[in-house]
Short mmCIF file of C-alpha atoms (C1' of nucleotides) in Angstrom, two decimals:
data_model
loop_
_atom_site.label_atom_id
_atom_site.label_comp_id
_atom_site.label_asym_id
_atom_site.label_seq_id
_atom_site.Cartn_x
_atom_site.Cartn_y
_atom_site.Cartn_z
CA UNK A 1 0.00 0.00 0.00
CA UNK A 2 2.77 2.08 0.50
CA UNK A 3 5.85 2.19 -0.91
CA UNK A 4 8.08 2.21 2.16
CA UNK A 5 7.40 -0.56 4.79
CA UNK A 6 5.18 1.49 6.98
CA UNK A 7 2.83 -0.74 9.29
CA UNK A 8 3.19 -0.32 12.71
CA UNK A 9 0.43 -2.69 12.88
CA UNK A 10 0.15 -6.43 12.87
CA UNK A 11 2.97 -7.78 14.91
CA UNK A 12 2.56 -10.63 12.49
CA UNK A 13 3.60 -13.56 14.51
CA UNK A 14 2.64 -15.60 11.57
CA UNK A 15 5.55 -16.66 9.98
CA UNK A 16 5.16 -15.64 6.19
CA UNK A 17 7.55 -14.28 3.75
CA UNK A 18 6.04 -14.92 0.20
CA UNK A 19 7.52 -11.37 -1.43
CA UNK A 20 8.42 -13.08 -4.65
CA UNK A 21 4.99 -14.14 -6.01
CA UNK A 22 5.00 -11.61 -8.50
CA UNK A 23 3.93 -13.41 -11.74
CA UNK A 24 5.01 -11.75 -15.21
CA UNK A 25 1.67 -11.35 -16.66
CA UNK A 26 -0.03 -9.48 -19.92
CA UNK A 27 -1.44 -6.60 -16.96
CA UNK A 28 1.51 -6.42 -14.72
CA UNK A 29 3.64 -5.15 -18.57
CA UNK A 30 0.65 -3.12 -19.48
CA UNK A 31 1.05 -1.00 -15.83
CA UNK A 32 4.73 -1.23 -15.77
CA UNK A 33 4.57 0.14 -19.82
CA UNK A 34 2.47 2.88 -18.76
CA UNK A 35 4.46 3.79 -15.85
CA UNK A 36 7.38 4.13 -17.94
CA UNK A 37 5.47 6.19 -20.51
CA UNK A 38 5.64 8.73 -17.28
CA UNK A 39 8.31 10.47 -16.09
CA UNK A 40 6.69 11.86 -13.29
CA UNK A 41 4.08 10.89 -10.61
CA UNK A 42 0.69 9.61 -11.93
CA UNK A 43 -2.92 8.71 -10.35
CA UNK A 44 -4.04 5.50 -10.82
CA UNK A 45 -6.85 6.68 -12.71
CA UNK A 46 -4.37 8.38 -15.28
CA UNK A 47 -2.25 4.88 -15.08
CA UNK A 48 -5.52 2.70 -15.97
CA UNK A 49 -6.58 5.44 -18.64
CA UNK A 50 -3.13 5.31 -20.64
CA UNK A 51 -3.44 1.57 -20.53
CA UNK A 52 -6.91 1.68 -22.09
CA UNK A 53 -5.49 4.18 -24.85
CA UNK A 54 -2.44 2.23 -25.42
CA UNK A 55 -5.24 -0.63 -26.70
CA UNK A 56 -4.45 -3.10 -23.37
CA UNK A 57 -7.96 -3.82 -21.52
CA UNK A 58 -7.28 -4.41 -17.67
CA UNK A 59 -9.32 -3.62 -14.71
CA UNK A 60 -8.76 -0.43 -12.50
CA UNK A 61 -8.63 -2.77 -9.47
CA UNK A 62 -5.97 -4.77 -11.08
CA UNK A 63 -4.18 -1.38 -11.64
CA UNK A 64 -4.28 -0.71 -8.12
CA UNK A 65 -3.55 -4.30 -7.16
CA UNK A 66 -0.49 -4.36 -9.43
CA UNK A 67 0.78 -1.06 -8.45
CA UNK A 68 0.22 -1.95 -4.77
CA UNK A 69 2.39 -5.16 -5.55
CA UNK A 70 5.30 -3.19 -7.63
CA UNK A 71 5.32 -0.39 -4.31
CA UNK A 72 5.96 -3.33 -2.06
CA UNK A 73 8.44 -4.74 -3.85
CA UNK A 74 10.02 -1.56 -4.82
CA UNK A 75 10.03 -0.74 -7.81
CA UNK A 76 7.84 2.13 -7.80
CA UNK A 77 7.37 4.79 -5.58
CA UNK A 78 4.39 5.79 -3.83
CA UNK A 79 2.85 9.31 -2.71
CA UNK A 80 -0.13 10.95 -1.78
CA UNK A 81 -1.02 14.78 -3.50
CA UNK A 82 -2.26 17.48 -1.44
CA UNK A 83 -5.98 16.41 -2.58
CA UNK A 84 -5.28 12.66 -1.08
CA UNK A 85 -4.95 10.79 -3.94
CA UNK A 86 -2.26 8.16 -4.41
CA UNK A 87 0.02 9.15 -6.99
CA UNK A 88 2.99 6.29 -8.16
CA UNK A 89 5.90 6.63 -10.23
CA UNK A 90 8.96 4.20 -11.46
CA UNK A 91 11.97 4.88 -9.22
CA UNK A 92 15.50 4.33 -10.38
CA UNK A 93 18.10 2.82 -8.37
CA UNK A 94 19.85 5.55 -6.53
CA UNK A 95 18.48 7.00 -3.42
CA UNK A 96 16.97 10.38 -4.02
CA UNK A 97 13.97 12.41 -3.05
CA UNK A 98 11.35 14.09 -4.98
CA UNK A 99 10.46 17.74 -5.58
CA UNK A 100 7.20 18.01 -6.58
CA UNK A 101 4.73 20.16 -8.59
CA UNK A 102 1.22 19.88 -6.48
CA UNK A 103 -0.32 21.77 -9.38
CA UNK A 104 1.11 20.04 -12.69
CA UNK A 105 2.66 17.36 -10.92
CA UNK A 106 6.42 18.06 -12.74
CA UNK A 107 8.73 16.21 -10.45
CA UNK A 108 12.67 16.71 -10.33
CA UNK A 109 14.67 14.35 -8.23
CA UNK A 110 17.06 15.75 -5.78
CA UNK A 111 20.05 14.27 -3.50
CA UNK A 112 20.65 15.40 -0.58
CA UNK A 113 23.67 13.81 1.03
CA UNK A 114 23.10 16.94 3.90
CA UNK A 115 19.79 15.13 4.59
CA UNK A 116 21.07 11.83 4.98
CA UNK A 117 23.71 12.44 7.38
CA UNK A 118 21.33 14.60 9.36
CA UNK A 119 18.96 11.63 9.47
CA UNK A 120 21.45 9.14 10.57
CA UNK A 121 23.29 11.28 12.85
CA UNK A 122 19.67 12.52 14.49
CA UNK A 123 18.88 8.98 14.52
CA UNK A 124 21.68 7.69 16.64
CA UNK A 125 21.72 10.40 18.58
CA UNK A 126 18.64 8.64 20.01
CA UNK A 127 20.19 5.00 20.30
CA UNK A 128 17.86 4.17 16.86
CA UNK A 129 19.64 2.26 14.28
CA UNK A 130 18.71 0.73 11.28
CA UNK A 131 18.04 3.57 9.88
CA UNK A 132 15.75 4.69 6.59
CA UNK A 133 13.91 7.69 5.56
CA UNK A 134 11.24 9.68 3.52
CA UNK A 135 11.48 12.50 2.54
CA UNK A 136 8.79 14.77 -0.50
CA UNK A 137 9.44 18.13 -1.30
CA UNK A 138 5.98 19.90 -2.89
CA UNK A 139 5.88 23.14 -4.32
CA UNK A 140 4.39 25.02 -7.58
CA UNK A 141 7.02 25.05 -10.22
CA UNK A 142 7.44 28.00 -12.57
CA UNK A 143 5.23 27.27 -15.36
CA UNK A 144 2.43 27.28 -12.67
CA UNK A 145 2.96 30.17 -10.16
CA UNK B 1 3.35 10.77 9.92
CA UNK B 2 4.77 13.50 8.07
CA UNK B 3 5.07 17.58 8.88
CA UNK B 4 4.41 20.70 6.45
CA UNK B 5 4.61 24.11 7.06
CA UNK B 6 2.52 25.73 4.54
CA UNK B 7 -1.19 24.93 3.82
CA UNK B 8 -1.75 25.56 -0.49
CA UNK B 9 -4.91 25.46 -1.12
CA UNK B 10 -6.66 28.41 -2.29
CA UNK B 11 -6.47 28.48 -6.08
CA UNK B 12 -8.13 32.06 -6.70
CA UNK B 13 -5.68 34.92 -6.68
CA UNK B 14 -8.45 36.54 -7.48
CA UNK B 15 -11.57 39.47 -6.98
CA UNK B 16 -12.66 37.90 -3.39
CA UNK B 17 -11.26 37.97 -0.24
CA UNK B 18 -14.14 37.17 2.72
CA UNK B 19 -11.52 36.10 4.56
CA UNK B 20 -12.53 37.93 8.11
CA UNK B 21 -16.11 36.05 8.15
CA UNK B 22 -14.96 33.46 11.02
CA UNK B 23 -18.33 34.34 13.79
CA UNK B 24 -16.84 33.19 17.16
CA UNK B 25 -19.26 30.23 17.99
CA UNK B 26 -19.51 27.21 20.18
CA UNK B 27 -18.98 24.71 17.75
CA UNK B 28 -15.84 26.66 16.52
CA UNK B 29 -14.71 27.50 20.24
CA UNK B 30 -15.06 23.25 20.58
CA UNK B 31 -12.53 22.66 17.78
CA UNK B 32 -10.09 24.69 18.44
CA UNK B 33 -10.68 23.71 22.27
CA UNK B 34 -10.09 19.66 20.74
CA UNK B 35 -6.97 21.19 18.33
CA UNK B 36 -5.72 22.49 21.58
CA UNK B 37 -5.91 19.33 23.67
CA UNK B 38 -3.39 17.87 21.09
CA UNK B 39 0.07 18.26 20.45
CA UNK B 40 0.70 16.30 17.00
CA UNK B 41 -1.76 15.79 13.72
CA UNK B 42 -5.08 14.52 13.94
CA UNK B 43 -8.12 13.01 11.78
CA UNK B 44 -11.12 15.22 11.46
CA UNK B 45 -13.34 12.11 12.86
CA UNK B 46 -10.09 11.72 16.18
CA UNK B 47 -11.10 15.43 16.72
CA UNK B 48 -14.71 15.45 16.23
CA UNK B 49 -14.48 12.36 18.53
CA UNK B 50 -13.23 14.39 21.15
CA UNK B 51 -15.60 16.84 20.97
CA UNK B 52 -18.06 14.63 21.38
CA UNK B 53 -16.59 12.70 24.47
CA UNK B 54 -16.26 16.62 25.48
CA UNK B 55 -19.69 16.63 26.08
CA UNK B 56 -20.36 19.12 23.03
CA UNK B 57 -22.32 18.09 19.98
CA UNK B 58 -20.76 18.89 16.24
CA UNK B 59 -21.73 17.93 13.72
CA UNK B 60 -18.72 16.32 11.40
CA UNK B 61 -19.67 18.46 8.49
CA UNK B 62 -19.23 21.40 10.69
CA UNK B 63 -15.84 20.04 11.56
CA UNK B 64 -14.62 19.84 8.48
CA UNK B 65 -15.80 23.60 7.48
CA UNK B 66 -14.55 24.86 10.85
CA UNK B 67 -10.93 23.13 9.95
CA UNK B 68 -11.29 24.43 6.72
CA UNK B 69 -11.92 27.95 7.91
CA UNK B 70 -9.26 27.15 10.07
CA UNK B 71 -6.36 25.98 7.74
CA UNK B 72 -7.44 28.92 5.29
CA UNK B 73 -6.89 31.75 8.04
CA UNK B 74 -3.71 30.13 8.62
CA UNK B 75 -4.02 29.43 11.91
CA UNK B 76 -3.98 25.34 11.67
CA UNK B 77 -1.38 23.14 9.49
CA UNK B 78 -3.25 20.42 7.24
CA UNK B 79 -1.81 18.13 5.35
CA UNK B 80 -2.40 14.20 4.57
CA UNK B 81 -1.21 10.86 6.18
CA UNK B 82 0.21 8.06 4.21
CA UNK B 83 -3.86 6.63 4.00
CA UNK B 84 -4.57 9.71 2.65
CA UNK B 85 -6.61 11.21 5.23
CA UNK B 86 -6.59 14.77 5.97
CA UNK B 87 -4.99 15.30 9.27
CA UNK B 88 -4.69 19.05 11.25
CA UNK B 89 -2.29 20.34 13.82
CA UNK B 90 -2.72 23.44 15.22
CA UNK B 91 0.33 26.11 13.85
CA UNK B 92 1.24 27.25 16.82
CA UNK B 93 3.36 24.34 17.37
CA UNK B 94 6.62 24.33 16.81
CA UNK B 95 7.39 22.12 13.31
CA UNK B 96 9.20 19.12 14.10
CA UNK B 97 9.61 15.41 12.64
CA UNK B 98 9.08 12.13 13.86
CA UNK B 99 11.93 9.20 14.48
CA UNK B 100 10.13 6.09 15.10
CA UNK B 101 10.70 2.89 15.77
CA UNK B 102 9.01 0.40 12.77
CA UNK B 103 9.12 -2.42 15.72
CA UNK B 104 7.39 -0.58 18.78
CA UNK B 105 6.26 2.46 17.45
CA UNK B 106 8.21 4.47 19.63
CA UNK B 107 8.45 8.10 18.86
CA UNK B 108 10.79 11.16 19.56
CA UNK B 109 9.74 14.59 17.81
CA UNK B 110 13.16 16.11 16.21
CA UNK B 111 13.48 19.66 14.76
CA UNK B 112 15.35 19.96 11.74
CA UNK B 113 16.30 24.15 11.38
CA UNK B 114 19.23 22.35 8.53
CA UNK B 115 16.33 19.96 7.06
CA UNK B 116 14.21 22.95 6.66
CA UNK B 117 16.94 25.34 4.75
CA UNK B 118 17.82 22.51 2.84
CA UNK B 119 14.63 22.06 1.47
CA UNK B 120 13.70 25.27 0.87
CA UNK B 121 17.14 26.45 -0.92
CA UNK B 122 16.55 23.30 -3.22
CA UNK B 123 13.15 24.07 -4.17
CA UNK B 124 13.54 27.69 -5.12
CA UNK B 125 17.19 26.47 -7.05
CA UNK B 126 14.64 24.83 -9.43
CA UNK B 127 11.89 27.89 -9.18
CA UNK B 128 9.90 26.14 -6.80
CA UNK B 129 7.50 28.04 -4.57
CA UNK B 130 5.06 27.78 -2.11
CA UNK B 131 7.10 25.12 -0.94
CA UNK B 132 6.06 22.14 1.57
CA UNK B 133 7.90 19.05 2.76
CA UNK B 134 7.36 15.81 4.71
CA UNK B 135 9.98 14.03 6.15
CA UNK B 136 10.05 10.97 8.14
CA UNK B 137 12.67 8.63 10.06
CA UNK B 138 12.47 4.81 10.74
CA UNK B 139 14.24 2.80 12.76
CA UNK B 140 14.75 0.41 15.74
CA UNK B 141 14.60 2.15 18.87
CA UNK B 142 17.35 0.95 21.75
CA UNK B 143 14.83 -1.53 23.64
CA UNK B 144 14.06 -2.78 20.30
CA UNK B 145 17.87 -3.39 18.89
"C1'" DC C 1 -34.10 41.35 10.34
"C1'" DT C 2 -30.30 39.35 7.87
"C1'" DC C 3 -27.00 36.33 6.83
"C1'" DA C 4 -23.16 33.41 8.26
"C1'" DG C 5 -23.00 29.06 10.53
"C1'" DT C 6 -24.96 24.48 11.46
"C1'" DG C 7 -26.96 19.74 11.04
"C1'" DC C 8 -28.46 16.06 8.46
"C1'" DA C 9 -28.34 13.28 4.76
"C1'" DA C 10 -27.14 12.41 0.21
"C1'" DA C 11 -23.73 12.83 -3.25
"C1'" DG C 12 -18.97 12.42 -5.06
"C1'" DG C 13 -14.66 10.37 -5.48
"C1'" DT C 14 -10.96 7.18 -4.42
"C1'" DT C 15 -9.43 2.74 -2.96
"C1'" DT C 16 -10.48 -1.91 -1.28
"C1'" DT C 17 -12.64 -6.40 -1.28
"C1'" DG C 18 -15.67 -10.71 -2.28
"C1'" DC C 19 -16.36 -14.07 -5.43
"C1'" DA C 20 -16.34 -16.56 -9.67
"C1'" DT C 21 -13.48 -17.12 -13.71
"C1'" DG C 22 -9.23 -17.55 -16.44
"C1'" DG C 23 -4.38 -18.39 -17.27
"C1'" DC C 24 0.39 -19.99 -15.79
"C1'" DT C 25 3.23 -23.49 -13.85
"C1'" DA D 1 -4.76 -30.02 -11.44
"C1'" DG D 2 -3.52 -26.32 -8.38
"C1'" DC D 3 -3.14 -21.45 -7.58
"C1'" DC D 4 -2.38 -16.92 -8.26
"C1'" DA D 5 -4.08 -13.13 -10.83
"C1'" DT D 6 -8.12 -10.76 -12.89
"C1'" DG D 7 -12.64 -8.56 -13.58
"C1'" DC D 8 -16.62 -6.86 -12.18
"C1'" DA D 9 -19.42 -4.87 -8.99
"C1'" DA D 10 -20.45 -3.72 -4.47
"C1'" DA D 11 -18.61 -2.00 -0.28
"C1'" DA D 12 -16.03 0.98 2.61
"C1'" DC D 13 -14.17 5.38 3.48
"C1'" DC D 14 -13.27 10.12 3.64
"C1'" DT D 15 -14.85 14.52 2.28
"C1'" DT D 16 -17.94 17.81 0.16
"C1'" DT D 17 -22.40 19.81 -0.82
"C1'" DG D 18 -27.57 20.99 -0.97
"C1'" DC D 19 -31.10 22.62 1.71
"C1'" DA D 20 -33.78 24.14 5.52
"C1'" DC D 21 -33.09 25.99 10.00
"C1'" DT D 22 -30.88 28.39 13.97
"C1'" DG D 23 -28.55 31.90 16.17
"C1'" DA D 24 -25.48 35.88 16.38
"C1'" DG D 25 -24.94 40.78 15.26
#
DNA sequence: CTCAGTGCAAAGGTTTTGCATGGCT
DNA sequence: AGCCATGCAAAACCTTTGCACTGAG
């Protein structure tokens, strides 16, 4: 559901660990094809609508299944907008954050090594370790002030 | 849970402004009473729960106009949780981030004055404005390691 | 008296889920 | 054959809105 592993609940005593059912199927290329038609973060609505325009039938809930299923295992990112609404993009490799449009939804990628040590130094200032963070920066970009 | 420091919103630069129109009434003196009782982000329906176990009686409509009202005179913070619920803090507090633990839940508020200049310096490098961010920390707290 | 504010319920929109079917392995 | 993935539709949720009414100025 989200694309970090965020879920303080369900201890989950039962011992489970099936991450790599992910099946190569006709729907699962049509979403990843449309996410890669994007270069920036997209509704699921959009997602399922490109799909239908590229030709490819499949089913919004499949959309949102599959996209729930590539944010788990990682290979997309997930977000919410300012109105709510789930918005997912493919994520390359390197760890970066996201500066993002909340009007057009234009996204540039930033590092920020600054951020990172301040994160892991904050962190063990506290005894935490282990550490991983999230970080979205949203703002209106210049073709929309 | 995430922070922000600016609430958008509001596309009309334009003609109207009726922004002093907030009448000073119970139901308005009950949620800020309910904003007031906490000291982190909150769910329209966690405040209007409050109310009620208050003893007062809003209605949840009401709530959400009165936050509204609120968040537009600038005097609460809204922004969303990773569910996508809308979730309102009121502005008075100081911003801060969250460090918590992914296997107890355990959290310690941190204020970032470097995160914040970072954030803002990138956005406006790229002609970003209006800018927002949300930032969170995971990881295993000492009594957790 | 007038009009902003309120309550209730219905509408609107997004995301999830139940269940039967279809396609890989 | 066994199972996971899919589709469709209904459900669940959060939030907004229409309308008649109440209360403050």
């Amino acid at each position: 559901m989200t694309s970090t592993e965020h879920t303080p609940s369900s201890p989950g005593p039962a011992a489970d660990s099936p991450q790599r059912t992910v099946r190569p199927t006709r729907q699962r290329r049509a979403v990843a094809a449309a996410l890669a038609g994007f270069d920036d973060f997209r509704s699921a609505q959009e997602i399922h609508d490109l799909i239908q325009k590229q030709g490819d039938s499949v089913g919004l809930a499949t959309v949102y299944r599959t996209l729930a299923a590539l944010a788990d295992a990682g290979e997309v990112d997930m977000l919410r907008n300012e109105d709510g609404e789930a918005i997912w993009r493919s994520c390359s490799d390197t760890h970066h954050h996201h500066l993002v449009c909340r009007t057009c939804g234009a996204t540039v990628e930033v590092e920020g090594p600054a951020v990172e040590r301040w994160t892991n130094a904050i962190a063990q200032e506290h005894g935490y370790g282990d550490i991983s963070h999230t970080l979205e920066i949203f703002g209106t970009c210049p073709a929309c002030r």
